[in-house]
Coordinates of C-alpha atoms in Angstrom, one line a residue:
M1 CA 28.9 -25.6 84.4
K2 CA 26.8 -27.2 81.7
K3 CA 24.3 -24.3 81.8
K4 CA 27.2 -21.7 81.3
L5 CA 28.5 -23.7 78.3
Q6 CA 25.1 -23.7 76.7
Q7 CA 24.8 -20.0 77.2
S8 CA 28.2 -19.4 75.6
I9 CA 27.3 -21.5 72.6
H10 CA 24.0 -19.7 72.2
H11 CA 25.7 -16.3 72.4
K12 CA 28.3 -17.2 69.7
M13 CA 25.5 -18.4 67.4
S14 CA 23.6 -15.2 68.0
V15 CA 26.7 -13.1 67.1
R16 CA 27.2 -15.2 63.9
I17 CA 23.6 -14.7 62.8
R18 CA 23.9 -10.9 63.4
L19 CA 27.1 -10.8 61.4
L20 CA 25.5 -12.7 58.5
Y21 CA 22.5 -10.4 58.6
V22 CA 24.7 -7.3 58.5
A23 CA 26.8 -8.8 55.6
A24 CA 23.6 -9.6 53.6
V25 CA 22.2 -6.1 54.2
T26 CA 25.5 -4.5 53.2
T27 CA 25.6 -6.6 50.0
M28 CA 22.1 -5.6 49.1
I29 CA 22.8 -1.9 49.6
F30 CA 25.9 -2.1 47.5
T31 CA 24.2 -3.9 44.7
L32 CA 21.2 -1.5 44.7
T33 CA 23.6 1.5 44.7
A34 CA 25.6 0.1 41.9
G35 CA 22.4 -0.6 39.9
I36 CA 21.2 2.9 40.4
L37 CA 24.5 4.4 39.3
V38 CA 24.6 2.2 36.1
Y39 CA 21.0 3.2 35.3
L40 CA 21.7 6.9 35.7
E41 CA 24.9 6.6 33.6
F42 CA 22.9 4.7 30.9
T43 CA 20.1 7.3 30.8
N44 CA 22.5 10.1 30.7
Q45 CA 24.2 8.8 27.5
T46 CA 23.5 10.7 24.3
K47 CA 23.6 7.6 22.2
I48 CA 20.3 6.3 21.1
R49 CA 20.4 2.5 21.2
A50 CA 18.5 0.3 18.9
R51 CA 15.3 -1.2 20.1
E52 CA 14.9 -4.9 20.6
G53 CA 11.6 -5.3 18.8
K54 CA 12.5 -7.5 15.9
E55 CA 9.2 -7.4 14.2
E56 CA 8.1 -3.8 14.3
G57 CA 7.2 -3.6 10.6
G58 CA 9.9 -1.2 9.4
G59 CA 7.7 1.8 8.7
T60 CA 5.5 0.4 6.0
N61 CA 2.9 3.1 6.6
L62 CA 5.2 6.0 6.5
N63 CA 5.0 6.6 2.7
N64 CA 3.0 4.8 0.1
G65 CA 4.7 6.2 -3.0
E66 CA 5.3 4.3 -6.2
I67 CA 7.9 1.5 -5.9
I68 CA 10.9 2.1 -8.1
S69 CA 12.9 -0.9 -7.1
E70 CA 12.4 -3.9 -4.8
F71 CA 14.7 -6.8 -3.9
T72 CA 13.7 -9.6 -1.5
L73 CA 17.2 -11.2 -1.8
E74 CA 15.5 -14.6 -1.4
K75 CA 17.5 -16.6 -3.9
D76 CA 20.5 -16.6 -6.2
P77 CA 21.4 -14.8 -8.3
V78 CA 20.8 -12.0 -5.8
T79 CA 20.9 -9.5 -8.8
A80 CA 17.3 -10.4 -9.6
S81 CA 14.6 -7.9 -8.5
I82 CA 10.9 -8.5 -8.0
L83 CA 10.0 -5.0 -9.2
G84 CA 12.1 -2.5 -11.1
P85 CA 15.4 -3.1 -12.9
D86 CA 17.7 -6.0 -12.0
A87 CA 21.1 -5.3 -10.6
I88 CA 23.9 -5.6 -13.2
K89 CA 26.8 -6.4 -11.0
V90 CA 27.7 -7.9 -7.6
S91 CA 30.7 -9.4 -5.8
K92 CA 31.3 -13.0 -7.0
E93 CA 31.2 -14.1 -3.3
A94 CA 27.8 -12.5 -2.6
H95 CA 24.9 -14.9 -2.3
A96 CA 21.5 -15.6 -0.7
K97 CA 22.0 -17.1 2.8
T98 CA 20.0 -18.2 5.8
V99 CA 18.8 -16.6 8.0
G100 CA 17.4 -13.3 6.9
R101 CA 14.7 -11.3 8.6
S102 CA 11.7 -13.3 9.7
S103 CA 13.6 -16.6 9.0
T104 CA 13.8 -15.9 5.3
L105 CA 17.0 -15.7 3.2
G106 CA 19.1 -12.6 3.0
L107 CA 22.2 -11.2 1.3
S108 CA 25.6 -12.4 2.5
A109 CA 29.0 -11.1 1.3
G110 CA 30.5 -14.6 1.7
S111 CA 33.5 -15.5 3.9
K112 CA 36.4 -14.1 1.8
G113 CA 36.1 -10.5 2.9
K114 CA 34.9 -9.1 -0.4
N115 CA 32.6 -6.1 -0.4
I116 CA 29.0 -6.8 -1.6
D117 CA 28.8 -3.8 -4.1
L118 CA 25.4 -4.7 -5.6
E119 CA 25.0 -2.3 -8.5
I120 CA 21.5 -1.4 -9.7
D121 CA 21.0 -0.5 -13.4
K122 CA 18.7 2.1 -15.0
E123 CA 19.9 4.9 -12.7
G124 CA 17.7 7.3 -14.6
L125 CA 14.7 5.8 -12.8
F126 CA 16.1 7.1 -9.6
N127 CA 16.3 10.7 -10.8
Q128 CA 13.5 11.6 -8.4
D129 CA 13.1 14.8 -6.5
G130 CA 12.4 12.7 -3.4
I131 CA 13.3 9.2 -2.3
D132 CA 12.3 6.6 0.3
I133 CA 14.8 3.9 1.0
S134 CA 14.0 1.0 3.3
I135 CA 16.3 -1.9 4.1
D136 CA 16.7 -4.6 6.8
F137 CA 20.2 -4.9 8.2
R138 CA 22.1 -6.5 11.0
R139 CA 25.5 -5.3 12.1
N140 CA 28.7 -7.4 12.1
E141 CA 31.2 -4.6 11.2
P142 CA 31.9 -1.0 12.1
S143 CA 31.2 0.9 8.9
G144 CA 29.7 0.7 5.4
D145 CA 27.0 2.0 3.1
F146 CA 23.4 0.6 2.8
F147 CA 22.5 2.7 -0.3
S148 CA 24.9 5.0 -2.1
R149 CA 24.9 7.0 -5.4
G150 CA 28.3 8.2 -6.4
K151 CA 29.4 11.2 -4.3
Y152 CA 26.0 12.8 -4.1
F153 CA 24.2 10.4 -1.7
N154 CA 24.9 7.9 1.0
F155 CA 22.8 6.2 3.7
G156 CA 24.8 3.9 5.9
M157 CA 26.9 3.5 9.0
R158 CA 30.1 5.0 10.4
D159 CA 31.8 3.5 13.5
G160 CA 28.5 1.8 14.4
F161 CA 26.3 4.9 14.1
L162 CA 23.8 5.7 11.4
C163 CA 25.0 8.3 8.9
V164 CA 23.6 10.2 5.9
S165 CA 24.9 12.6 3.3
Y166 CA 23.0 14.2 0.4
R167 CA 22.6 17.5 -1.5
T168 CA 19.5 19.5 -2.1
E169 CA 18.4 22.3 -4.4
N170 CA 15.4 24.7 -3.7
N171 CA 13.3 26.7 -6.1
L172 CA 15.8 29.6 -6.2
G173 CA 18.6 27.3 -7.2
K174 CA 20.3 27.3 -3.8
N175 CA 22.2 24.2 -2.9
E176 CA 22.7 22.7 0.5
T177 CA 24.9 19.8 1.4
V178 CA 24.1 17.6 4.5
N179 CA 26.7 15.2 5.9
E180 CA 25.8 14.0 9.4
N181 CA 26.5 11.2 11.8
V182 CA 23.2 10.3 13.6
E183 CA 23.2 9.8 17.3
Y184 CA 21.9 6.2 16.9
E185 CA 24.2 3.3 17.5
I186 CA 23.4 0.0 15.9
P187 CA 24.2 -2.8 18.4
A188 CA 26.5 -5.5 17.0
D189 CA 24.2 -8.2 18.2
L190 CA 23.3 -9.7 14.8
V191 CA 19.6 -8.8 15.2
F192 CA 17.9 -7.6 12.0
R193 CA 16.4 -4.1 12.2
N194 CA 14.7 -2.0 9.5
F195 CA 16.4 1.3 8.7
R196 CA 14.7 3.9 6.5
F197 CA 15.6 7.2 4.9
I198 CA 12.8 9.4 3.5
F199 CA 13.2 12.8 1.8
T200 CA 9.9 14.5 1.0
P201 CA 10.2 17.3 -1.5
S202 CA 6.8 19.0 -0.9
T203 CA 7.6 19.4 2.9
G204 CA 11.4 19.6 2.6
K205 CA 11.8 17.2 5.4
A206 CA 14.5 14.5 5.6
E207 CA 13.9 11.7 8.2
I208 CA 15.6 8.5 9.3
F209 CA 13.7 5.7 11.0
A210 CA 14.8 2.6 12.9
N211 CA 12.1 0.0 13.3
N212 CA 9.5 2.6 12.5
I213 CA 10.8 5.0 15.2
I214 CA 12.2 8.3 14.1
V215 CA 15.8 8.8 15.2
W216 CA 16.8 11.8 13.0
Q217 CA 15.3 14.6 11.0
R218 CA 16.2 17.8 9.2
Q219 CA 14.0 20.5 7.9
H220 CA 14.7 22.2 4.5
E221 CA 12.5 24.7 2.7
K222 CA 9.3 23.4 1.2
N223 CA 9.5 22.3 -2.4
T224 CA 13.1 21.4 -2.1
A225 CA 14.5 18.6 -4.3
L226 CA 17.4 16.2 -4.0
S227 CA 20.2 17.3 -6.3
W228 CA 21.6 14.0 -7.4
K229 CA 20.5 13.4 -11.0
N230 CA 23.1 11.5 -13.0
G231 CA 25.1 11.3 -9.8
G232 CA 26.9 8.0 -10.5
K233 CA 26.6 4.3 -9.7
I234 CA 23.9 3.1 -7.3
L235 CA 25.4 0.5 -4.9
I236 CA 24.0 -1.6 -2.1
G237 CA 26.6 -2.7 0.4
R238 CA 29.5 -0.5 -0.7
N239 CA 32.4 -1.1 1.7
M240 CA 30.5 -3.9 3.5
N241 CA 31.6 -7.5 3.8
G242 CA 29.8 -8.7 6.9
G243 CA 33.0 -8.7 8.9
G244 CA 34.3 -11.5 6.7
S245 CA 31.6 -13.9 8.0
D246 CA 29.3 -15.8 5.7
I247 CA 26.1 -14.5 7.3
A248 CA 23.1 -12.6 5.8
I249 CA 23.4 -8.9 6.7
F250 CA 20.9 -7.4 4.2
D251 CA 17.3 -8.2 3.4
N252 CA 14.2 -6.6 1.9
L253 CA 15.3 -3.5 0.0
V254 CA 12.5 -1.3 -1.2
V255 CA 13.0 2.1 -2.9
R256 CA 10.0 4.4 -3.4
N257 CA 9.3 7.7 -4.9
S258 CA 8.2 10.2 -2.2
G259 CA 6.8 13.0 -4.5
S260 CA 8.1 15.9 -6.5
A261 CA 9.1 19.5 -5.8
I262 CA 6.7 21.8 -7.6
P263 CA 8.3 25.1 -8.6
F264 CA 4.9 26.8 -9.1
A265 CA 1.4 25.7 -8.8
E266 CA 0.8 23.0 -11.5
T267 CA -1.4 24.3 -14.3
L268 CA -1.9 21.3 -16.5
L269 CA -5.6 20.5 -16.8
N270 CA -5.5 17.4 -19.0
F271 CA -3.2 15.4 -21.2
M272 CA -4.5 12.9 -23.8
V273 CA -2.9 10.8 -26.6
E274 CA -4.8 8.9 -29.3
P275 CA -3.8 7.0 -32.4
K276 CA -4.5 8.8 -35.7
D277 CA -3.4 8.0 -39.3
G278 CA -0.6 5.8 -38.3
G279 CA 0.8 8.3 -35.8
A280 CA -0.3 9.8 -32.5
K281 CA -2.3 12.9 -31.7
V282 CA -1.3 14.6 -28.5
H283 CA -3.6 17.1 -26.9
W284 CA -3.4 19.0 -23.6
S285 CA -4.8 22.1 -22.0
S286 CA -3.5 24.4 -19.3
S287 CA -4.7 27.2 -17.1
V288 CA -3.0 30.5 -17.8
N289 CA 0.3 30.8 -16.0
K290 CA 2.8 33.5 -17.1
E291 CA 5.6 31.7 -15.3
V292 CA 5.5 28.8 -17.8
D293 CA 8.1 29.1 -20.6
Y294 CA 7.5 26.1 -22.8
Y295 CA 6.2 22.5 -23.0
T296 CA 8.2 19.5 -24.1
I297 CA 6.6 16.4 -25.5
E298 CA 8.6 13.2 -24.9
R299 CA 8.2 9.7 -26.4
S300 CA 9.2 6.3 -25.2
V301 CA 8.8 2.7 -26.5
N302 CA 9.2 1.1 -23.0
G303 CA 7.8 3.7 -20.6
I304 CA 11.3 4.2 -19.0
N305 CA 13.7 5.9 -21.5
F306 CA 12.2 9.0 -23.1
T307 CA 13.3 11.1 -26.1
P308 CA 12.2 14.7 -26.5
L309 CA 10.2 15.3 -29.7
I310 CA 9.5 19.0 -29.7
N311 CA 9.4 22.2 -27.5
I312 CA 6.2 24.3 -27.8
Q313 CA 6.1 27.8 -26.4
S314 CA 3.5 28.7 -23.8
R315 CA 0.7 31.1 -24.8
P316 CA -0.1 32.9 -21.6
D317 CA -1.8 35.8 -23.4
S318 CA -4.4 33.7 -25.1
A319 CA -7.9 33.3 -23.8
D320 CA -7.2 29.7 -23.0
E321 CA -4.3 27.4 -23.5
E322 CA -5.2 24.5 -25.8
Y323 CA -2.4 22.6 -27.5
T324 CA -2.3 19.9 -30.1
Y325 CA 0.7 18.1 -31.6
F326 CA 0.7 15.3 -34.2
D327 CA 3.5 12.8 -34.0
K328 CA 3.9 11.3 -37.5
T329 CA 6.5 8.8 -36.4
R330 CA 5.5 5.4 -37.6
A331 CA 5.1 3.0 -34.7
T332 CA 7.7 0.2 -34.4
T333 CA 6.1 -1.2 -31.2
P334 CA 2.4 -1.9 -30.4
I335 CA 2.4 0.7 -27.7
A336 CA 4.1 4.1 -27.4
Y337 CA 4.4 6.2 -24.3
Y338 CA 4.1 10.0 -24.2
R339 CA 4.6 12.4 -21.4
L340 CA 4.7 16.2 -21.0
R341 CA 7.3 18.3 -19.3
Q342 CA 6.4 21.8 -18.2
T343 CA 9.4 24.2 -18.0
F344 CA 9.2 27.5 -16.2
K345 CA 11.0 30.7 -16.8
N346 CA 13.4 30.1 -13.9
K347 CA 14.4 26.9 -15.8
K348 CA 12.8 24.6 -13.3
S349 CA 10.5 21.9 -14.7
V350 CA 7.7 19.5 -13.8
T351 CA 7.3 16.2 -15.6
H352 CA 3.7 15.0 -15.7
E353 CA 2.3 11.5 -15.7
L354 CA 2.9 9.5 -18.9
S355 CA 0.1 8.3 -21.2
A356 CA 0.2 5.2 -23.4
V357 CA -1.3 4.8 -26.9
K358 CA -1.9 1.5 -28.7
F359 CA -1.2 1.5 -32.4
N360 CA -2.4 -2.0 -33.6
T361 CA -4.2 -5.0 -32.4
E362 CA -1.2 -7.1 -31.5
K363 CA -1.9 -8.5 -28.0
T364 CA 0.4 -6.9 -25.4
F365 CA 0.0 -5.5 -21.9
S366 CA -2.7 -2.8 -22.4
I367 CA -5.7 -1.1 -20.9
E368 CA -8.7 -1.6 -23.1
R369 CA -11.3 0.5 -21.4
V370 CA -12.4 2.1 -18.1
S371 CA -16.0 2.5 -17.4
P372 CA -18.1 4.2 -16.4
S373 CA -16.4 7.6 -16.5
P374 CA -17.3 9.7 -14.6
F375 CA -17.8 7.0 -11.9
Q376 CA -19.5 7.3 -8.5
R377 CA -18.7 4.3 -6.3
T378 CA -17.1 1.7 -8.6
F379 CA -15.5 1.4 -12.0
D380 CA -14.3 -1.5 -14.2
I381 CA -10.9 -1.5 -15.8
A382 CA -10.5 -4.0 -18.7
Y383 CA -7.0 -4.9 -19.5
Y384 CA -5.0 -7.5 -21.4
L385 CA -2.1 -9.5 -20.0
P386 CA 0.4 -11.2 -22.3
A387 CA 1.1 -13.8 -19.5
S388 CA -0.2 -14.7 -16.1
G389 CA 1.2 -12.9 -13.1
R390 CA 0.8 -10.2 -10.5
V391 CA -0.6 -6.8 -11.4
W392 CA -0.1 -3.6 -9.4
M393 CA -2.8 -0.9 -9.7
Q394 CA -2.2 2.7 -8.5
I395 CA -4.6 5.7 -8.5
S396 CA -3.1 9.2 -8.4
N397 CA -4.7 12.6 -7.9
E398 CA -4.0 15.6 -10.2
R399 CA -0.9 16.4 -8.2
G400 CA 0.6 13.0 -8.9
K401 CA 0.2 11.7 -5.3
I402 CA -0.7 8.0 -5.0
I403 CA -3.8 7.8 -3.0
K404 CA -4.8 4.2 -3.5
S405 CA -2.7 1.1 -4.3
E406 CA -3.6 -2.5 -4.6
T407 CA -2.2 -5.7 -6.2
F408 CA -3.8 -8.9 -7.5
E409 CA -3.0 -12.0 -9.5
A410 CA -4.5 -12.3 -13.0
P411 CA -4.4 -14.9 -15.8
Q412 CA -3.1 -14.4 -19.3
G413 CA -5.6 -12.7 -21.7
K414 CA -8.4 -10.3 -21.2
N415 CA -9.3 -9.4 -17.6
I416 CA -11.6 -7.0 -15.7
H417 CA -10.8 -5.6 -12.3
V418 CA -13.5 -3.9 -10.3
F419 CA -12.4 -0.9 -8.3
R420 CA -14.5 -0.1 -5.3
D421 CA -14.2 3.4 -3.8
E422 CA -14.0 2.5 -0.1
H423 CA -12.3 5.8 0.8
D424 CA -14.8 8.3 -0.6
L425 CA -12.5 9.9 -3.1
Q426 CA -13.2 13.6 -3.8
N427 CA -14.7 14.6 -7.1
G428 CA -12.1 15.3 -9.7
N429 CA -9.6 13.9 -12.3
Y430 CA -7.5 10.8 -11.5
T431 CA -4.8 8.8 -13.2
V432 CA -5.1 5.0 -13.1
A433 CA -1.9 3.1 -13.6
L434 CA -1.3 -0.7 -14.1
I435 CA 2.1 -2.2 -13.6
F436 CA 3.1 -5.6 -14.9
D437 CA 6.4 -7.2 -15.6
N438 CA 8.2 -3.8 -15.0
K439 CA 6.0 -2.0 -17.5
K440 CA 3.6 0.7 -16.5
I441 CA 0.5 2.0 -18.5
T442 CA -1.9 4.7 -17.5
T443 CA -5.3 6.1 -18.3
R444 CA -7.5 8.9 -16.9
I445 CA -10.8 8.7 -15.1
V446 CA -13.2 11.2 -13.5
K447 CA -14.9 10.9 -10.2
S448 CA -18.3 12.6 -9.9
S449 CA -20.9 12.0 -7.2

């Protein structure tokens, strides 16, 4: 009897173990099947989700054009820039707030639901054929604009997805309007990501990057320019209030020039300005181009706002095109800036690099000499700073493309910076620009091996 009872107990335990095993296997199969279905559903989605890499650099190597405007948004007032014009207006509630990207401060709309509407002044600086806009952003609302300019340009977010709208014009005067929602959804996870829009006139390509990964592009004709000059107010954070929460949603705004559309091959060979008899002598030469209609000389006292002085007709039938103009205007500032605009018969134009001329010995930001010229491996640039600070140096080729950029700290007074050609620049003419305290001065130099 005892033996039968033991056998019965053993049989029941065996059945229970088998039932538990079957249940465990069934659960595992169900879980695995559900996981596979979720994965397949996820991979079949057309939405491109944001990557989780918080520190992927934001596309800093995509374009190295001249910086037009830069805001780090590190302190109040948030209207102060570190390069380029300050903002002139912002919501009263907007302020610098922890935590921005990389544990720095960033821009918050405050807690009262007011839109940021950070308005940048000097919109003429942004009248570029191409633009590169980079900003760090984290989402806490469905829609709003990162960077907008009136009705002609907008880069931002609609219903959680990146969006862009802009207008272009090609060499033949044909306009094209783009207004697209990008298949890239920004997760509402309060993680900072870098978003970047680049329009390159020479290639006609428009691109959007997220954390340095391309998520959208559109190809236009080569030598196509943005059609947005005098387009209206430039606003950062239009229709954006951070969801009414006092958290930083923007950080590190950088706007760069991405080049120019060239209607025809550039024909300018050189452009020089020198002080003479209380005025300035302007000289330039050009290769023969029958498509050029006339040249315009423009003058500025700050290197930003230019006034046309005179139009001079092209002489394409002469043996060579050498031009001279004497500006008799008495100088009211120590330095005057001149630049040349080349207008073609189809009414398109190219504005060339500016040149500065010093009228007296009053100490101000100036380039005193560059030597030797021509140079082979190195050259010295002697300059004067009215105050200690950071100096940016840029070297551009004959087509205006920046091929070398560097920055350094320098004390007040006379300084000499040694440039070392570590990239084996090709022989030819180059423009050297120094930027200090939002002022830019240039000079020319020749590379000859």
